[in-house]
Amino acid sequence: MSHYMLEMHQVTKRFGDHEVLKQFSLLVPPGEKVVLIGPSGSGKSTVLRCINHLEPIQDGNIIVNGHEVRDKRALRQLRQNIGMVFQRFNLFPHKTVLENVMSGPVIVKKIPVVEARQLALGLLDRVGLAEKVNSYPKELSGGQQQRAAIARALAMNPDVMLFDEPTSALDPELVDEVLSVMTDLAKEGMTMLVVTHEMAFAREFGDHVLFMDQGVVVEEGTAEQIFTAPQQQRTRDFLRRVY
Ligand code: ADP
Ligand code: MG
């Protein structure tokens, strides 16, 4: 058994002739918080989508908690072990917040409804939504919807949580409430891979930071190394523009 929670080895991803990930590698030990930064179009979302097998890869391999992602028989299990939170709120609009959080455990995991309800209420309390359990997504602010989406992902008890710019569609005043739920989750030891353009958060939150551009990791290191002493010109140029 490998001691990494997530491994990407020399992954190549193409869309037609366009090579979007070029020999992309990443090793994440259990409990580590990894932040992925880079310009728009550099391949960050594609990395997350490949981990979840929402996109097939052309070469290399991806292993999540010892299970190879390409193994079709393991795919259902694999998806259960990976929680994903997207940029746009991905709640079911016709279900209440509570039903949104309960549905995975009940439908996919066949957990008894009474138990799933308790689990969901606990998670919604943890993300500060105890008062909103019976509301519908459209009755919530964007920040509340994202916190509900995090609770919904957590309900499947994943090994790894992937976040794809979870605050980029939010009004500025709602960003912190989502980042603070993520920070709480990090403190509890969750393994997390986060794509973000919130550089102050990336610096504070990330154990390990990767800067990628045009499908390759240009530079990686501790948050301190990347933000205070970037070695590559491309990293320096990017940080000067966004930070
Ligand atoms: P980022 O998240 O860093 O902005 P993406 O991973 O979304 O970048 O995209 C990386 C590159 O892959 C971009 O050039 C994008 O146009 C291309 N791409 C992403 N998804 C598709 C797709 N489904 N079909 C074709 N090209 C795609
Ligand atoms: Mg993206």
Short mmCIF file of C-alpha atoms and ligand atoms in Angstrom, two decimals:
data_model
loop_
_atom_site.label_atom_id
_atom_site.label_comp_id
_atom_site.label_asym_id
_atom_site.label_seq_id
_atom_site.Cartn_x
_atom_site.Cartn_y
_atom_site.Cartn_z
CA MET A 1 0.00 0.00 0.00
CA SER A 2 1.36 3.37 -0.99
CA HIS A 3 1.73 6.04 1.65
CA TYR A 4 0.26 8.69 -0.63
CA MET A 5 -3.42 9.54 -0.66
CA LEU A 6 -3.20 10.80 -4.21
CA GLU A 7 -0.64 10.04 -6.92
CA MET A 8 -0.46 11.34 -10.47
CA HIS A 9 2.37 9.86 -12.49
CA GLN A 10 3.40 11.41 -15.81
CA VAL A 11 -0.18 12.10 -16.80
CA THR A 12 -0.86 13.16 -20.37
CA LYS A 13 -4.28 14.55 -21.27
CA ARG A 14 -5.18 15.60 -24.80
CA PHE A 15 -8.25 17.17 -26.33
CA GLY A 16 -7.77 16.24 -29.97
CA ASP A 17 -4.31 17.50 -30.89
CA HIS A 18 -4.16 19.86 -27.94
CA GLU A 19 -1.99 18.44 -25.18
CA VAL A 20 -3.46 20.01 -22.07
CA LEU A 21 -1.48 18.06 -19.44
CA LYS A 22 2.08 17.11 -20.28
CA GLN A 23 3.66 14.46 -18.07
CA PHE A 24 1.93 15.98 -15.09
CA SER A 25 2.94 14.45 -11.75
CA LEU A 26 1.73 15.09 -8.23
CA LEU A 27 2.12 13.21 -4.95
CA VAL A 28 -0.09 14.08 -1.99
CA PRO A 29 0.47 12.42 1.41
CA PRO A 30 -2.56 11.90 3.67
CA GLY A 31 -3.67 15.10 5.36
CA GLU A 32 -1.66 17.41 3.10
CA LYS A 33 -3.20 20.61 1.70
CA VAL A 34 -2.06 21.20 -1.84
CA VAL A 35 -2.85 24.39 -3.70
CA LEU A 36 -2.73 24.59 -7.47
CA ILE A 37 -2.27 28.03 -8.99
CA GLY A 38 -1.69 29.20 -12.54
CA PRO A 39 -3.09 31.30 -15.35
CA SER A 40 -6.47 30.66 -16.90
CA GLY A 41 -6.29 27.79 -19.39
CA SER A 42 -3.16 26.26 -17.83
CA GLY A 43 -4.94 22.97 -17.06
CA LYS A 44 -5.90 23.27 -13.39
CA SER A 45 -9.53 22.17 -13.77
CA THR A 46 -8.41 19.39 -16.09
CA VAL A 47 -6.14 18.03 -13.35
CA LEU A 48 -9.11 17.80 -10.96
CA ARG A 49 -11.42 16.33 -13.61
CA CYS A 50 -8.88 13.65 -14.48
CA ILE A 51 -8.53 12.67 -10.80
CA ASN A 52 -12.29 12.13 -10.66
CA HIS A 53 -12.22 10.37 -14.04
CA LEU A 54 -14.61 12.94 -15.45
CA GLU A 55 -11.97 13.05 -18.19
CA PRO A 56 -10.10 9.99 -19.46
CA ILE A 57 -6.32 10.34 -19.68
CA GLN A 58 -4.16 9.26 -22.60
CA ASP A 59 -1.02 8.29 -20.71
CA GLY A 60 0.38 7.93 -17.22
CA ASN A 61 -1.66 6.90 -14.23
CA ILE A 62 -3.60 8.28 -11.30
CA ILE A 63 -3.95 6.45 -8.01
CA VAL A 64 -6.31 7.53 -5.22
CA ASN A 65 -5.77 5.87 -1.86
CA GLY A 66 -4.20 2.88 -3.58
CA HIS A 67 -6.88 2.52 -6.30
CA GLU A 68 -5.98 3.15 -9.90
CA VAL A 69 -8.45 5.60 -11.44
CA ARG A 70 -8.51 3.79 -14.79
CA ASP A 71 -9.80 0.64 -13.17
CA LYS A 72 -13.44 0.71 -14.36
CA ARG A 73 -14.60 -1.75 -11.70
CA ALA A 74 -13.30 0.55 -8.99
CA LEU A 75 -14.75 3.74 -10.48
CA ARG A 76 -17.91 3.84 -8.37
CA GLN A 77 -15.90 3.31 -5.22
CA LEU A 78 -13.36 5.84 -6.38
CA ARG A 79 -15.93 8.56 -6.98
CA GLN A 80 -17.33 7.97 -3.51
CA ASN A 81 -13.86 8.46 -2.08
CA ILE A 82 -13.38 11.82 -3.78
CA GLY A 83 -15.41 14.86 -2.78
CA MET A 84 -15.55 17.63 -5.34
CA VAL A 85 -16.68 21.24 -5.00
CA PHE A 86 -16.94 23.26 -8.19
CA GLN A 87 -16.85 26.94 -9.00
CA ARG A 88 -20.57 27.00 -9.72
CA PHE A 89 -22.89 25.74 -7.07
CA ASN A 90 -23.86 22.22 -7.91
CA LEU A 91 -26.80 21.61 -5.62
CA PHE A 92 -30.03 19.99 -6.79
CA PRO A 93 -32.40 23.00 -7.10
CA HIS A 94 -35.59 21.03 -6.35
CA LYS A 95 -34.26 19.51 -3.12
CA THR A 96 -33.90 21.21 0.26
CA VAL A 97 -30.43 21.72 1.69
CA LEU A 98 -30.97 18.74 4.01
CA GLU A 99 -32.15 16.53 1.13
CA ASN A 100 -29.16 17.61 -0.94
CA VAL A 101 -26.77 16.46 1.78
CA MET A 102 -28.68 13.24 2.55
CA SER A 103 -29.14 12.08 -1.03
CA GLY A 104 -25.64 10.69 -1.65
CA PRO A 105 -25.53 8.59 1.51
CA VAL A 106 -29.10 7.32 0.98
CA ILE A 107 -29.04 6.69 -2.78
CA VAL A 108 -25.43 5.71 -3.39
CA LYS A 109 -24.37 4.28 -0.05
CA LYS A 110 -27.79 2.85 0.94
CA ILE A 111 -27.47 4.29 4.43
CA PRO A 112 -30.83 4.22 6.32
CA VAL A 113 -32.69 7.53 6.03
CA VAL A 114 -32.76 8.15 9.78
CA GLU A 115 -29.00 7.75 9.98
CA ALA A 116 -28.38 9.85 6.87
CA ARG A 117 -30.52 12.62 8.31
CA GLN A 118 -28.46 12.68 11.51
CA LEU A 119 -25.23 12.69 9.51
CA ALA A 120 -26.47 15.52 7.28
CA LEU A 121 -27.73 17.63 10.20
CA GLY A 122 -24.33 17.26 11.88
CA LEU A 123 -22.47 18.31 8.75
CA LEU A 124 -24.77 21.24 8.08
CA ASP A 125 -24.24 22.39 11.64
CA ARG A 126 -20.49 22.13 11.10
CA VAL A 127 -20.63 24.43 8.05
CA GLY A 128 -22.88 26.90 9.88
CA LEU A 129 -26.14 26.06 8.11
CA ALA A 130 -28.19 24.58 10.95
CA GLU A 131 -30.84 27.26 10.39
CA LYS A 132 -31.11 26.59 6.67
CA VAL A 133 -31.63 22.85 6.51
CA ASN A 134 -35.17 23.16 5.13
CA SER A 135 -34.40 25.95 2.66
CA TYR A 136 -34.05 25.45 -1.07
CA PRO A 137 -30.77 26.39 -2.79
CA LYS A 138 -32.28 29.46 -4.44
CA GLU A 139 -33.15 30.83 -0.99
CA LEU A 140 -29.48 30.80 0.03
CA SER A 141 -26.66 33.22 -0.68
CA GLY A 142 -23.84 32.01 -2.89
CA GLY A 143 -21.61 31.50 0.14
CA GLN A 144 -24.29 29.44 1.89
CA GLN A 145 -24.77 27.36 -1.25
CA GLN A 146 -21.06 26.64 -1.44
CA ARG A 147 -21.00 25.63 2.23
CA ALA A 148 -23.94 23.30 1.56
CA ALA A 149 -22.02 21.87 -1.41
CA ILE A 150 -19.07 21.20 0.90
CA ALA A 151 -21.37 19.47 3.42
CA ARG A 152 -22.84 17.39 0.61
CA ALA A 153 -19.38 16.26 -0.52
CA LEU A 154 -18.38 15.47 3.08
CA ALA A 155 -21.49 13.32 3.57
CA MET A 156 -19.88 10.64 1.41
CA ASN A 157 -16.97 10.52 3.86
CA PRO A 158 -14.36 11.04 1.14
CA ASP A 159 -10.63 10.38 1.49
CA VAL A 160 -9.77 13.45 -0.57
CA MET A 161 -11.55 16.73 -1.23
CA LEU A 162 -11.00 18.58 -4.50
CA PHE A 163 -11.97 22.24 -4.83
CA ASP A 164 -12.07 24.03 -8.17
CA GLU A 165 -12.08 27.78 -7.54
CA PRO A 166 -14.85 27.43 -4.95
CA THR A 167 -15.03 31.17 -4.27
CA SER A 168 -14.52 32.66 -7.70
CA ALA A 169 -18.24 33.02 -8.46
CA LEU A 170 -18.99 34.64 -5.09
CA ASP A 171 -19.49 38.25 -4.17
CA PRO A 172 -16.35 39.39 -2.33
CA GLU A 173 -18.06 39.66 1.04
CA LEU A 174 -19.06 35.98 0.89
CA VAL A 175 -15.60 34.59 0.11
CA ASP A 176 -14.31 34.39 3.68
CA GLU A 177 -17.15 32.25 5.04
CA VAL A 178 -16.34 29.56 2.48
CA LEU A 179 -12.57 29.78 2.99
CA SER A 180 -13.09 29.51 6.73
CA VAL A 181 -15.09 26.27 6.34
CA MET A 182 -12.22 24.95 4.21
CA THR A 183 -9.71 25.95 6.87
CA ASP A 184 -11.74 24.11 9.53
CA LEU A 185 -11.80 21.03 7.35
CA ALA A 186 -8.05 21.26 6.89
CA LYS A 187 -7.55 21.37 10.65
CA GLU A 188 -9.45 18.10 10.95
CA GLY A 189 -6.84 16.41 8.79
CA MET A 190 -8.67 16.15 5.46
CA THR A 191 -6.46 15.68 2.40
CA MET A 192 -7.27 18.60 0.12
CA LEU A 193 -6.34 19.72 -3.37
CA VAL A 194 -7.49 23.26 -4.01
CA VAL A 195 -7.44 25.35 -7.17
CA THR A 196 -7.78 28.97 -6.21
CA HIS A 197 -6.97 32.48 -7.32
CA GLU A 198 -7.19 33.76 -3.75
CA MET A 199 -3.45 34.14 -3.31
CA ALA A 200 -3.50 35.29 0.32
CA PHE A 201 -5.53 32.20 1.16
CA ALA A 202 -3.25 29.94 -0.92
CA ARG A 203 -0.24 31.19 0.98
CA GLU A 204 -1.85 30.77 4.38
CA PHE A 205 -3.56 27.47 3.67
CA GLY A 206 -1.23 25.46 1.42
CA ASP A 207 1.34 23.02 2.79
CA HIS A 208 2.49 22.59 -0.77
CA VAL A 209 1.91 24.93 -3.70
CA LEU A 210 2.22 24.09 -7.39
CA PHE A 211 2.41 26.74 -10.04
CA MET A 212 1.36 25.35 -13.41
CA ASP A 213 1.37 26.87 -16.85
CA GLN A 214 0.48 25.31 -20.21
CA GLY A 215 -0.03 21.85 -18.78
CA VAL A 216 3.20 21.51 -16.83
CA VAL A 217 4.28 22.15 -13.27
CA VAL A 218 6.63 25.10 -13.64
CA GLU A 219 7.53 25.26 -9.98
CA GLU A 220 6.44 23.72 -6.69
CA GLY A 221 7.39 24.04 -3.07
CA THR A 222 6.15 25.19 0.28
CA ALA A 223 3.82 28.17 0.25
CA GLU A 224 6.66 30.18 1.74
CA GLN A 225 9.08 29.22 -1.06
CA ILE A 226 6.62 29.92 -3.87
CA PHE A 227 5.28 33.19 -2.51
CA THR A 228 8.43 34.72 -1.06
CA ALA A 229 11.21 33.29 -3.22
CA PRO A 230 9.90 31.97 -6.55
CA GLN A 231 12.78 30.59 -8.63
CA GLN A 232 11.22 30.67 -12.09
CA GLN A 233 10.62 33.80 -14.13
CA ARG A 234 7.17 32.54 -15.19
CA THR A 235 6.17 32.14 -11.53
CA ARG A 236 7.41 35.63 -10.69
CA ASP A 237 5.53 37.14 -13.64
CA PHE A 238 2.32 35.37 -12.66
CA LEU A 239 2.54 36.39 -9.00
CA ARG A 240 3.32 39.96 -9.92
CA ARG A 241 0.14 40.08 -11.99
CA VAL A 242 -2.22 38.47 -9.48
CA TYR A 243 -0.82 39.08 -6.03
P1 ADP B 1 -7.79 26.15 -16.12
O1 ADP B 1 -8.71 25.44 -15.20
O2 ADP B 1 -6.38 26.23 -15.62
O3 ADP B 1 -8.29 27.50 -16.52
P2 ADP B 1 -8.61 24.09 -17.98
O4 ADP B 1 -8.14 22.84 -17.34
O5 ADP B 1 -10.04 24.41 -17.87
O6 ADP B 1 -7.69 25.31 -17.46
O7 ADP B 1 -8.26 24.07 -19.52
C1 ADP B 1 -6.97 23.77 -20.00
C2 ADP B 1 -6.99 23.78 -21.51
O8 ADP B 1 -7.79 22.70 -21.97
C3 ADP B 1 -7.58 25.04 -22.11
O9 ADP B 1 -6.83 25.36 -23.26
C4 ADP B 1 -8.98 24.63 -22.47
O10 ADP B 1 -9.45 25.37 -23.56
C5 ADP B 1 -8.81 23.17 -22.83
N1 ADP B 1 -10.02 22.37 -22.56
C6 ADP B 1 -10.59 22.17 -21.37
N2 ADP B 1 -11.68 21.37 -21.47
C7 ADP B 1 -11.80 21.07 -22.77
C8 ADP B 1 -12.72 20.27 -23.54
N3 ADP B 1 -13.73 19.61 -22.95
N4 ADP B 1 -12.52 20.19 -24.88
C9 ADP B 1 -11.50 20.82 -25.47
N5 ADP B 1 -10.59 21.58 -24.80
C10 ADP B 1 -10.73 21.71 -23.49
MG MG B 2 -10.46 26.08 -14.28
#
